[in-house]
Coordinates of C-alpha atoms in Angstrom, one line a residue:
M89 CA -10.5 2.8 1.4
G90 CA -12.2 -0.4 0.8
F91 CA -14.6 -1.2 -2.0
R92 CA -18.0 -0.9 0.0
A93 CA -16.7 2.4 1.6
S94 CA -16.0 3.9 -2.2
W95 CA -19.4 2.2 -3.5
Q96 CA -21.0 4.0 -0.8
K97 CA -19.7 7.3 -1.9
L98 CA -20.4 6.6 -5.6
R99 CA -23.7 5.8 -5.2
K100 CA -24.2 9.0 -3.3
E101 CA -23.1 10.6 -6.7
G102 CA -25.3 8.5 -8.8
W103 CA -23.6 5.7 -10.3
S104 CA -25.7 2.5 -10.9
S105 CA -24.8 -1.2 -10.8
S106 CA -26.4 -4.3 -13.1
R107 CA -26.6 -7.9 -12.1
P108 CA -23.9 -10.1 -14.0
T109 CA -25.1 -11.8 -17.3
G110 CA -24.4 -15.0 -18.7
L111 CA -21.4 -17.3 -16.9
S112 CA -19.7 -14.0 -15.6
S113 CA -20.1 -13.2 -11.7
D114 CA -19.1 -9.7 -11.9
F115 CA -21.1 -6.8 -11.5
A116 CA -21.1 -3.8 -13.8
Y117 CA -20.9 -0.1 -12.3
I118 CA -22.3 2.4 -14.4
K119 CA -21.5 6.2 -14.3
P120 CA -24.3 8.4 -14.1
G121 CA -26.2 9.3 -17.3
K122 CA -24.3 6.4 -19.1
T123 CA -25.1 2.7 -19.8
K124 CA -23.4 -0.7 -20.8
K125 CA -23.7 0.3 -24.5
D126 CA -21.0 2.8 -23.8
T127 CA -17.4 2.5 -23.3
R128 CA -15.9 0.0 -21.1
G129 CA -13.4 1.2 -19.0
V130 CA -14.3 5.0 -19.5
D131 CA -18.1 5.0 -18.6
Y132 CA -18.7 1.7 -17.1
F133 CA -16.5 -1.0 -15.6
V134 CA -17.0 -4.6 -14.8
G135 CA -15.7 -6.4 -11.6
E136 CA -14.6 -4.8 -8.1
Q137 CA -10.8 -4.9 -9.3
E138 CA -11.5 -2.9 -12.6
L139 CA -13.7 0.0 -10.7
M140 CA -10.9 0.1 -7.9
R141 CA -7.8 0.6 -10.7
Y142 CA -10.2 3.5 -12.1
L143 CA -10.5 5.0 -8.5
D144 CA -6.7 4.7 -8.0
R145 CA -5.8 6.1 -11.5
I146 CA -8.1 9.4 -10.5
N147 CA -6.6 9.5 -6.9
L148 CA -2.9 9.9 -8.4
S149 CA -4.3 12.2 -10.6
G150 CA -5.8 14.6 -8.3
K151 CA -2.6 14.6 -6.1
C152 CA -0.5 15.3 -9.1
S153 CA -2.6 18.2 -10.1
L154 CA -2.8 19.6 -6.4
V155 CA 1.1 19.6 -6.6
C156 CA 1.4 21.2 -10.1
L157 CA -1.0 24.2 -8.4
Q158 CA 1.1 24.4 -5.4
R159 CA 4.2 24.8 -7.9
F160 CA 2.5 27.3 -9.9
V161 CA 1.1 29.4 -6.9
L162 CA 5.1 29.2 -5.5
S163 CA 6.6 30.3 -9.0
N164 CA 4.2 33.4 -9.1
L165 CA 5.4 34.6 -6.0
L166 CA 9.0 34.1 -6.4
C167 CA 8.8 36.2 -9.8
E168 CA 6.7 39.0 -7.9
W169 CA 9.1 39.0 -4.9
L170 CA 12.6 38.2 -6.3
P171 CA 13.0 42.0 -8.2
A172 CA 12.1 44.0 -4.8
V173 CA 14.8 41.5 -2.7
E174 CA 17.5 42.4 -5.4
R175 CA 16.6 46.4 -4.9
Q176 CA 17.0 46.0 -1.2
R177 CA 20.2 43.9 -1.6
S178 CA 21.6 46.8 -3.8
A179 CA 20.7 49.2 -1.6
H180 CA 21.9 47.5 1.3
A181 CA 25.2 47.4 -0.6
Q182 CA 25.4 51.0 -1.1
A183 CA 24.7 52.0 2.6
K184 CA 27.6 49.6 3.6
S185 CA 29.8 51.8 1.7
A186 CA 28.7 54.8 2.5
L187 CA 29.2 54.4 6.1
P188 CA 33.0 54.7 6.6
S189 CA 33.0 58.1 5.4
A190 CA 30.3 59.3 8.0
P191 CA 31.9 61.1 11.1
S192 CA 32.5 58.3 14.5
T193 CA 30.6 60.5 16.3
A194 CA 27.3 59.5 14.9
P195 CA 26.4 56.1 15.2
A196 CA 24.3 54.3 13.3
A197 CA 21.3 53.4 16.0
P198 CA 21.0 54.5 19.4
T199 CA 22.8 52.1 21.7
Q200 CA 23.1 51.3 25.4
P201 CA 26.4 51.7 27.7
A202 CA 29.0 49.4 26.7
A203 CA 28.4 45.8 28.0
S204 CA 30.5 44.3 31.0
A205 CA 33.3 42.3 30.7
G206 CA 32.6 38.7 29.4
Q207 CA 30.3 39.8 27.1
D208 CA 30.6 40.4 23.4
P209 CA 31.2 44.4 22.9
L210 CA 29.3 44.5 19.3
A211 CA 25.9 43.2 21.0
H212 CA 24.3 45.3 23.2
Q213 CA 20.8 44.9 24.6
V214 CA 18.1 47.3 23.7
P215 CA 14.7 48.0 25.6
A216 CA 11.9 45.8 24.9
P217 CA 9.3 47.0 22.5
A218 CA 5.6 47.9 23.9
A219 CA 4.2 45.0 21.7
P220 CA 5.6 41.6 22.4
T221 CA 7.7 40.2 19.4
Q222 CA 9.6 36.8 18.7
S223 CA 12.9 36.0 20.3
T224 CA 14.7 36.7 16.2
V225 CA 18.0 38.3 15.7
Q226 CA 17.5 41.2 12.9
A227 CA 19.8 43.6 11.7
S228 CA 19.0 47.3 11.5
V229 CA 20.9 49.8 9.5
A230 CA 20.1 53.4 9.5
P231 CA 20.1 54.2 5.7
A232 CA 19.2 51.1 4.2
Q233 CA 14.9 50.5 3.8
P234 CA 13.3 48.0 6.2
A235 CA 13.1 44.5 4.7
D236 CA 9.7 44.2 6.6
Q237 CA 7.6 44.6 3.1
A238 CA 8.9 41.3 1.9
P239 CA 6.8 38.0 2.6
P240 CA 8.2 36.4 5.8
A241 CA 8.8 33.0 3.5
L242 CA 11.5 35.3 1.2
R243 CA 13.2 37.6 4.1
I244 CA 16.8 37.4 3.7
P245 CA 19.1 37.9 6.8
H246 CA 21.4 40.5 6.5
R247 CA 25.3 39.8 6.8
P248 CA 26.5 41.7 9.8
S249 CA 29.4 44.5 9.3
K250 CA 32.8 44.1 11.3
T251 CA 32.8 48.0 11.4
P252 CA 31.6 49.9 14.9
H253 CA 29.2 51.7 13.1
H254 CA 27.4 48.7 11.8
V255 CA 26.2 46.8 15.4
I256 CA 24.2 43.6 15.5
V257 CA 21.3 44.4 17.8
P258 CA 19.9 41.2 19.4
L259 CA 16.1 41.9 21.4
A260 CA 16.1 40.9 24.8
S261 CA 13.9 37.8 25.4
R262 CA 12.3 37.2 28.9
N263 CA 12.1 33.7 28.0
P264 CA 14.6 31.4 29.4
V265 CA 13.9 29.0 26.8
D266 CA 14.5 30.9 23.8
E267 CA 18.5 30.2 24.9
G268 CA 20.0 27.8 21.9
P269 CA 18.1 26.5 18.6
D270 CA 14.9 26.9 17.8
L271 CA 12.4 24.3 18.4
D272 CA 10.3 25.6 15.4
E273 CA 13.0 24.6 12.9
E274 CA 12.4 22.0 10.6
G275 CA 15.5 19.3 10.7
P276 CA 16.8 17.7 7.8
P277 CA 14.5 15.7 5.8
P278 CA 14.1 12.3 6.2
P279 CA 15.3 9.7 3.9
E280 CA 13.1 8.6 0.9
P281 CA 12.4 5.0 0.9
L282 CA 14.5 3.2 -1.9
F283 CA 13.2 0.8 -4.2
D284 CA 15.3 -1.7 -6.2
G285 CA 15.1 -0.8 -9.9
A286 CA 14.1 -4.4 -11.0
L287 CA 10.9 -4.2 -9.0
L288 CA 10.2 -0.4 -10.1
T289 CA 10.4 -2.0 -13.6
A290 CA 8.2 -4.5 -13.0
V291 CA 5.6 -2.5 -11.4
S292 CA 5.7 0.5 -13.9
G293 CA 7.3 3.3 -11.5
V294 CA 7.1 4.4 -7.9
G295 CA 3.6 5.8 -8.5
S296 CA 1.9 2.1 -8.6
I297 CA 3.7 1.3 -5.2
A298 CA 2.4 4.4 -3.8
S299 CA -1.0 3.7 -5.1
G300 CA -1.1 0.0 -3.5
V301 CA -2.3 -1.5 -6.7
I302 CA 0.6 -4.1 -7.6
D303 CA 0.0 -7.2 -10.1
A304 CA -0.7 -10.2 -8.5
K305 CA 2.1 -12.1 -10.7
V306 CA 5.0 -9.4 -9.4
L307 CA 4.0 -10.5 -5.5
K308 CA 3.7 -13.7 -6.2
A309 CA 6.9 -13.9 -7.7
M310 CA 8.7 -12.0 -4.8
S311 CA 7.4 -14.8 -2.6
T312 CA 9.9 -16.9 -4.5
D313 CA 12.6 -15.1 -6.5
G314 CA 14.8 -12.1 -5.1
W315 CA 15.5 -13.1 -1.7
S316 CA 19.1 -12.8 -0.4
A317 CA 21.0 -15.0 1.6
P318 CA 20.7 -15.0 5.4
V319 CA 23.6 -12.5 7.1
T320 CA 23.9 -14.8 10.0
H321 CA 22.7 -18.3 10.8
E322 CA 23.7 -20.9 13.2
P323 CA 25.3 -23.8 11.3
Y324 CA 24.4 -26.5 13.8
D325 CA 26.9 -29.5 13.3
Y326 CA 24.4 -32.1 13.5
L327 CA 22.2 -30.1 10.8
Q328 CA 25.6 -30.5 8.2
Q329 CA 25.2 -34.4 8.3
P330 CA 23.3 -36.6 6.1
Y331 CA 20.1 -38.0 7.5
V332 CA 20.1 -41.3 8.9
T333 CA 17.1 -43.2 10.4
R334 CA 17.4 -43.6 14.2
D335 CA 17.0 -47.1 15.6
D336 CA 14.3 -47.9 18.1
G337 CA 15.8 -48.5 20.7
D338 CA 17.4 -44.8 20.5
L339 CA 14.2 -43.5 22.0
Q340 CA 14.4 -46.1 24.6
R341 CA 17.9 -45.0 25.7
E342 CA 16.7 -41.1 25.6
Y343 CA 13.6 -42.1 27.5
P344 CA 13.6 -44.7 29.6
G345 CA 9.9 -44.6 30.9
L346 CA 8.5 -44.6 27.3
Y347 CA 6.2 -47.2 26.3
S348 CA 7.9 -50.0 24.5
G349 CA 4.9 -52.6 24.3
A350 CA 3.0 -53.5 21.2
Y351 CA 0.6 -51.3 19.6
G352 CA -2.2 -51.3 16.8
P353 CA -5.7 -52.1 16.5
T354 CA -7.5 -54.0 19.0
S355 CA -8.6 -57.9 18.1
R356 CA -12.0 -56.8 18.6
A357 CA -11.5 -54.0 16.2
L358 CA -10.0 -56.2 13.3
N359 CA -12.9 -58.7 13.5
A360 CA -15.5 -55.8 13.2
A361 CA -13.5 -54.5 9.7
V362 CA -13.8 -57.8 7.7
T363 CA -16.6 -55.9 6.2
A364 CA -17.3 -52.4 5.5
S365 CA -20.4 -52.3 7.3
G366 CA -18.8 -54.0 10.0
A367 CA -16.5 -51.2 10.3
F368 CA -18.9 -48.8 10.1
F369 CA -21.0 -50.2 12.8
Y370 CA -18.3 -50.8 15.4
F371 CA -17.5 -47.0 15.8
V372 CA -21.3 -45.9 15.1
Q373 CA -23.0 -48.0 17.9
P374 CA -26.6 -48.6 18.2
R375 CA -27.2 -46.4 21.3
L376 CA -26.0 -43.5 18.9
W377 CA -28.7 -43.9 16.9
E378 CA -31.4 -43.9 19.3
D379 CA -30.1 -41.0 20.6
I380 CA -30.3 -39.0 17.1
A381 CA -34.0 -40.4 17.0
E382 CA -35.0 -39.1 20.4
A383 CA -33.2 -35.4 19.6
S384 CA -35.0 -35.3 16.4
N385 CA -38.4 -36.2 17.6
H386 CA -38.1 -33.7 20.5
Y387 CA -37.0 -30.9 17.9
F388 CA -40.4 -31.9 15.9
Q389 CA -42.3 -31.2 18.6
E390 CA -40.6 -28.2 19.6
K391 CA -41.6 -26.9 16.4
L392 CA -45.0 -27.9 15.7
D393 CA -46.7 -25.1 16.6
E394 CA -44.7 -22.6 14.3
R395 CA -45.1 -25.2 11.6
A396 CA -48.8 -25.4 12.0
Q397 CA -49.0 -21.6 11.8
G398 CA -46.8 -21.5 8.9
K399 CA -49.0 -23.7 6.8
Y400 CA -52.3 -21.9 8.4
E401 CA -50.8 -18.5 6.4
K402 CA -50.2 -20.1 3.3
Q403 CA -53.3 -21.8 3.0
V404 CA -54.9 -18.4 3.6
A405 CA -53.0 -16.8 0.8
R406 CA -54.2 -19.5 -1.3
E407 CA -57.7 -18.9 -0.7
R408 CA -57.5 -15.3 -1.9
M409 CA -55.7 -16.5 -4.8
R410 CA -58.2 -19.4 -5.5
P411 CA -61.5 -18.5 -4.4
G412 CA -62.8 -22.2 -4.4
Y413 CA -60.1 -23.5 -2.1
K414 CA -60.9 -23.9 1.8
K415 CA -58.5 -23.1 4.4
K416 CA -58.3 -25.4 7.5
T417 CA -57.7 -24.1 10.7
V418 CA -54.7 -24.3 13.0
E419 CA -55.9 -27.0 15.1
V420 CA -56.7 -29.2 12.3
I421 CA -53.3 -28.6 10.8
R422 CA -51.6 -29.1 13.8
N423 CA -53.5 -32.5 14.5
E424 CA -52.5 -33.5 11.0
L425 CA -48.8 -33.2 12.0
Q426 CA -49.2 -34.4 15.0
T427 CA -50.4 -37.9 13.5
L428 CA -46.9 -38.6 11.5
P429 CA -45.0 -41.5 12.8
D430 CA -42.3 -40.8 15.5
I431 CA -38.6 -41.7 14.1
T432 CA -37.2 -44.8 15.0
A433 CA -33.5 -45.6 15.3
R434 CA -33.3 -47.5 12.4
E435 CA -34.6 -44.4 10.0
P436 CA -31.4 -42.0 10.6
C437 CA -29.1 -45.5 9.6
V438 CA -30.9 -45.6 6.3
F439 CA -31.1 -42.0 5.9
V440 CA -27.0 -41.8 6.1
G441 CA -26.9 -44.9 3.6
L442 CA -29.1 -43.1 1.5
L443 CA -26.9 -39.7 1.4
I444 CA -23.8 -42.2 0.6
A445 CA -25.8 -43.4 -2.6
L446 CA -27.2 -40.0 -3.6
A447 CA -23.1 -38.8 -3.6
I448 CA -22.8 -42.1 -6.1
A449 CA -26.0 -41.2 -8.3
L450 CA -26.1 -37.8 -8.6
N451 CA -29.0 -35.8 -9.1
K452 CA -28.8 -32.2 -9.9
E453 CA -32.5 -31.3 -10.6
K454 CA -34.7 -32.9 -8.3
L455 CA -34.5 -34.9 -5.0
E456 CA -38.2 -36.4 -5.6
N457 CA -36.8 -38.2 -8.9
H458 CA -35.0 -40.8 -7.0
W459 CA -38.5 -42.2 -5.9
K460 CA -40.3 -42.0 -9.5
T461 CA -41.5 -45.2 -10.8
T462 CA -40.1 -44.7 -14.2
D463 CA -36.7 -44.3 -15.1
E464 CA -35.0 -40.6 -15.0
G465 CA -32.0 -40.1 -16.8
G466 CA -29.0 -42.4 -15.4
I467 CA -31.1 -42.9 -12.4
P468 CA -32.4 -46.1 -11.6
R469 CA -36.0 -46.6 -11.2
G470 CA -37.2 -47.3 -7.6
C471 CA -34.0 -48.1 -5.8
F472 CA -34.6 -45.3 -3.4
G473 CA -38.1 -46.4 -2.4
K474 CA -37.3 -50.0 -1.4
F475 CA -35.6 -48.7 1.7
M476 CA -37.6 -45.4 2.5
T477 CA -40.5 -43.9 1.3
R478 CA -40.0 -39.9 0.1
D479 CA -42.4 -38.8 2.7
C480 CA -40.4 -40.3 5.4
F481 CA -37.1 -39.0 3.7
M482 CA -38.2 -35.6 3.9
H483 CA -39.5 -35.5 7.2
L484 CA -36.3 -36.8 8.7
S485 CA -34.0 -34.3 6.7
R486 CA -36.3 -31.8 8.2
N487 CA -35.9 -32.7 11.8
L488 CA -32.5 -34.3 12.1
H489 CA -30.6 -33.2 15.4
F490 CA -28.2 -34.5 17.4
S491 CA -28.9 -32.7 20.6
S492 CA -31.8 -30.6 22.2
N493 CA -31.8 -26.9 21.8
D494 CA -33.2 -26.5 25.2
A495 CA -29.9 -28.0 26.7
P496 CA -27.8 -25.5 28.9
E497 CA -24.9 -26.1 26.9
A498 CA -26.3 -24.8 23.6
S499 CA -25.5 -21.3 24.4
T500 CA -22.1 -21.7 25.4
D501 CA -20.8 -24.6 23.8
R502 CA -20.1 -23.7 20.0
A503 CA -19.8 -27.7 18.9
G504 CA -22.9 -28.5 21.1
K505 CA -24.9 -29.4 18.3
L506 CA -22.3 -31.8 17.3
R507 CA -21.2 -32.8 20.8
P508 CA -23.4 -36.1 21.0
I509 CA -21.9 -37.3 18.1
I510 CA -18.1 -36.2 18.8
D511 CA -17.8 -37.7 22.3
P512 CA -18.9 -41.4 21.5
L513 CA -16.7 -41.4 18.3
Q514 CA -13.8 -39.9 20.5
A515 CA -14.1 -43.2 22.8
R516 CA -14.7 -45.9 19.9
F517 CA -11.4 -44.4 18.3
K518 CA -9.5 -44.3 21.6
S519 CA -10.5 -48.1 22.5
G520 CA -9.9 -49.8 19.2
Y521 CA -6.3 -49.1 19.0
V522 CA -3.4 -49.2 21.3
A523 CA -1.4 -46.1 20.9
P524 CA 2.2 -46.3 20.1
S525 CA 5.2 -44.5 21.7
V526 CA 5.5 -42.1 18.8
M527 CA 2.2 -40.3 17.9
A528 CA 1.7 -37.4 15.1
F529 CA -0.4 -34.0 16.1
D530 CA -1.9 -32.2 13.0
E531 CA -4.9 -30.5 11.6
A532 CA -7.4 -31.6 9.2
M533 CA -10.5 -30.0 7.6
L534 CA -14.0 -31.3 7.9
P535 CA -15.6 -30.1 4.8
S536 CA -18.4 -27.9 5.0
R537 CA -19.5 -24.9 3.0
S538 CA -22.6 -24.2 4.9
S539 CA -23.1 -20.9 6.1
F540 CA -25.3 -22.1 9.4
N541 CA -21.9 -24.0 10.2
R542 CA -20.8 -21.7 13.4
M543 CA -17.3 -23.4 13.1
R544 CA -16.6 -22.9 9.3
V545 CA -13.1 -21.6 8.6
Y546 CA -10.8 -20.8 5.4
M547 CA -7.7 -22.3 5.1
K548 CA -6.4 -22.2 1.4
D549 CA -3.9 -24.9 1.9
K550 CA -6.2 -27.6 2.0
S551 CA -7.7 -29.5 -0.8
H552 CA -10.8 -28.4 1.0
K553 CA -10.7 -24.8 2.1
W554 CA -13.8 -24.5 3.7
G555 CA -15.0 -26.5 6.4
T556 CA -14.6 -27.2 10.3
K557 CA -11.0 -27.4 11.7
L558 CA -10.1 -30.6 13.4
F559 CA -6.8 -31.1 15.8
M560 CA -5.9 -34.8 15.3
L561 CA -3.9 -37.2 17.3
C562 CA -2.6 -40.0 14.9
C563 CA -0.3 -42.9 14.9
S564 CA 2.9 -41.8 13.4
M565 CA 3.2 -45.2 11.8
S566 CA -0.2 -45.9 10.4
T567 CA -1.6 -42.6 10.7
Y568 CA -4.7 -44.1 12.5
C569 CA -6.6 -41.1 14.4
I570 CA -6.4 -42.1 18.0
R571 CA -8.5 -38.9 19.0

């Protein structure tokens, strides 16, 4: 059972939780009537793992107590019925010793005439009783006391006597399926799973394996140690030889139609890459900035009425708190928002440059500190204000969009919001490089921890574990991303 399902049951029983304090990120889970001042690990637990270990211990102890109860009940039954069984055995033995002295004309039990040829002369059928019974073999002896008084689980079948006076009488059955072994009989118990002794020592017994709670260090060690050599393998001859770098002409001989011309960046791409800004603007063309500005202005007009209504509700709440404050109407607020200038193609370009500068001059307090006219710690004074005003930066950050939400692709394409950026970049990557004959296909991670990213995945083997997974077609020689 997972943690959420277990915690829901504990909440119904009166358990409570408290938020983490200090640098810890683990919640505290407290028993009913207890506090965090009591004993940790008994009255309250810190973290999900500690609580789950406690619940596992309770489950194991409950299972052990149930097994002990079953053994106790069974032992009492045995102590009660075994003496009766022994008395029946002794009576049965006395009856067997007394049978040979009786006259041969007095049979022990009424039987039918002799069986026909080919049948066992000692086995005779008796008429079926009025009430239906199971087709099981029972032995009846006249002087002996019947053993029906014992419980069914402790009935001991009697061994038949070889004398003609002690006859085994099988009950007749009308069901042809009863021939042969009983289907209800249990077969041999399945073999129990065997574990290595070193593993049992490392995890402190089979109980830890049965509970499913095993130390992570043991599991991590199992991934590298303790594996035996493969039983079967295919030792190819070329794998046993040392690696030798292949000549370029080998590929041409194996694949005659393979491209053998020059490859690498084009002359135009090399000229643009003389400066860092030239290489940046080679891939991000001016037409792309214009499309970004157009999509951002469209999004601003789309949300204009909603933002005007939101500002009006805030002013109404402020008027109730401060009687001297006068709220504005929705039309006035909408007209004020409408007076904001449209976003131009230059502004998204400057916006991206300031984001790069933010990564260099990091500010963990307020973004507005970059526009202060006085020195604020290690942030230089007046640098951001030379390129863009604070209100323009905030306006662009609220409305930055690459595509329209009304487009038909927005509801079907998961990458629809980035498609206007991806397609032009794909075309520039391809046009700026001549692909070689041998290319590499690999995956990459575009870092992004935002919960709004619909394409966010988790890859533990990457340096940036959260982000958008991309498949890249690269040059095997220079690692240039062709697509």
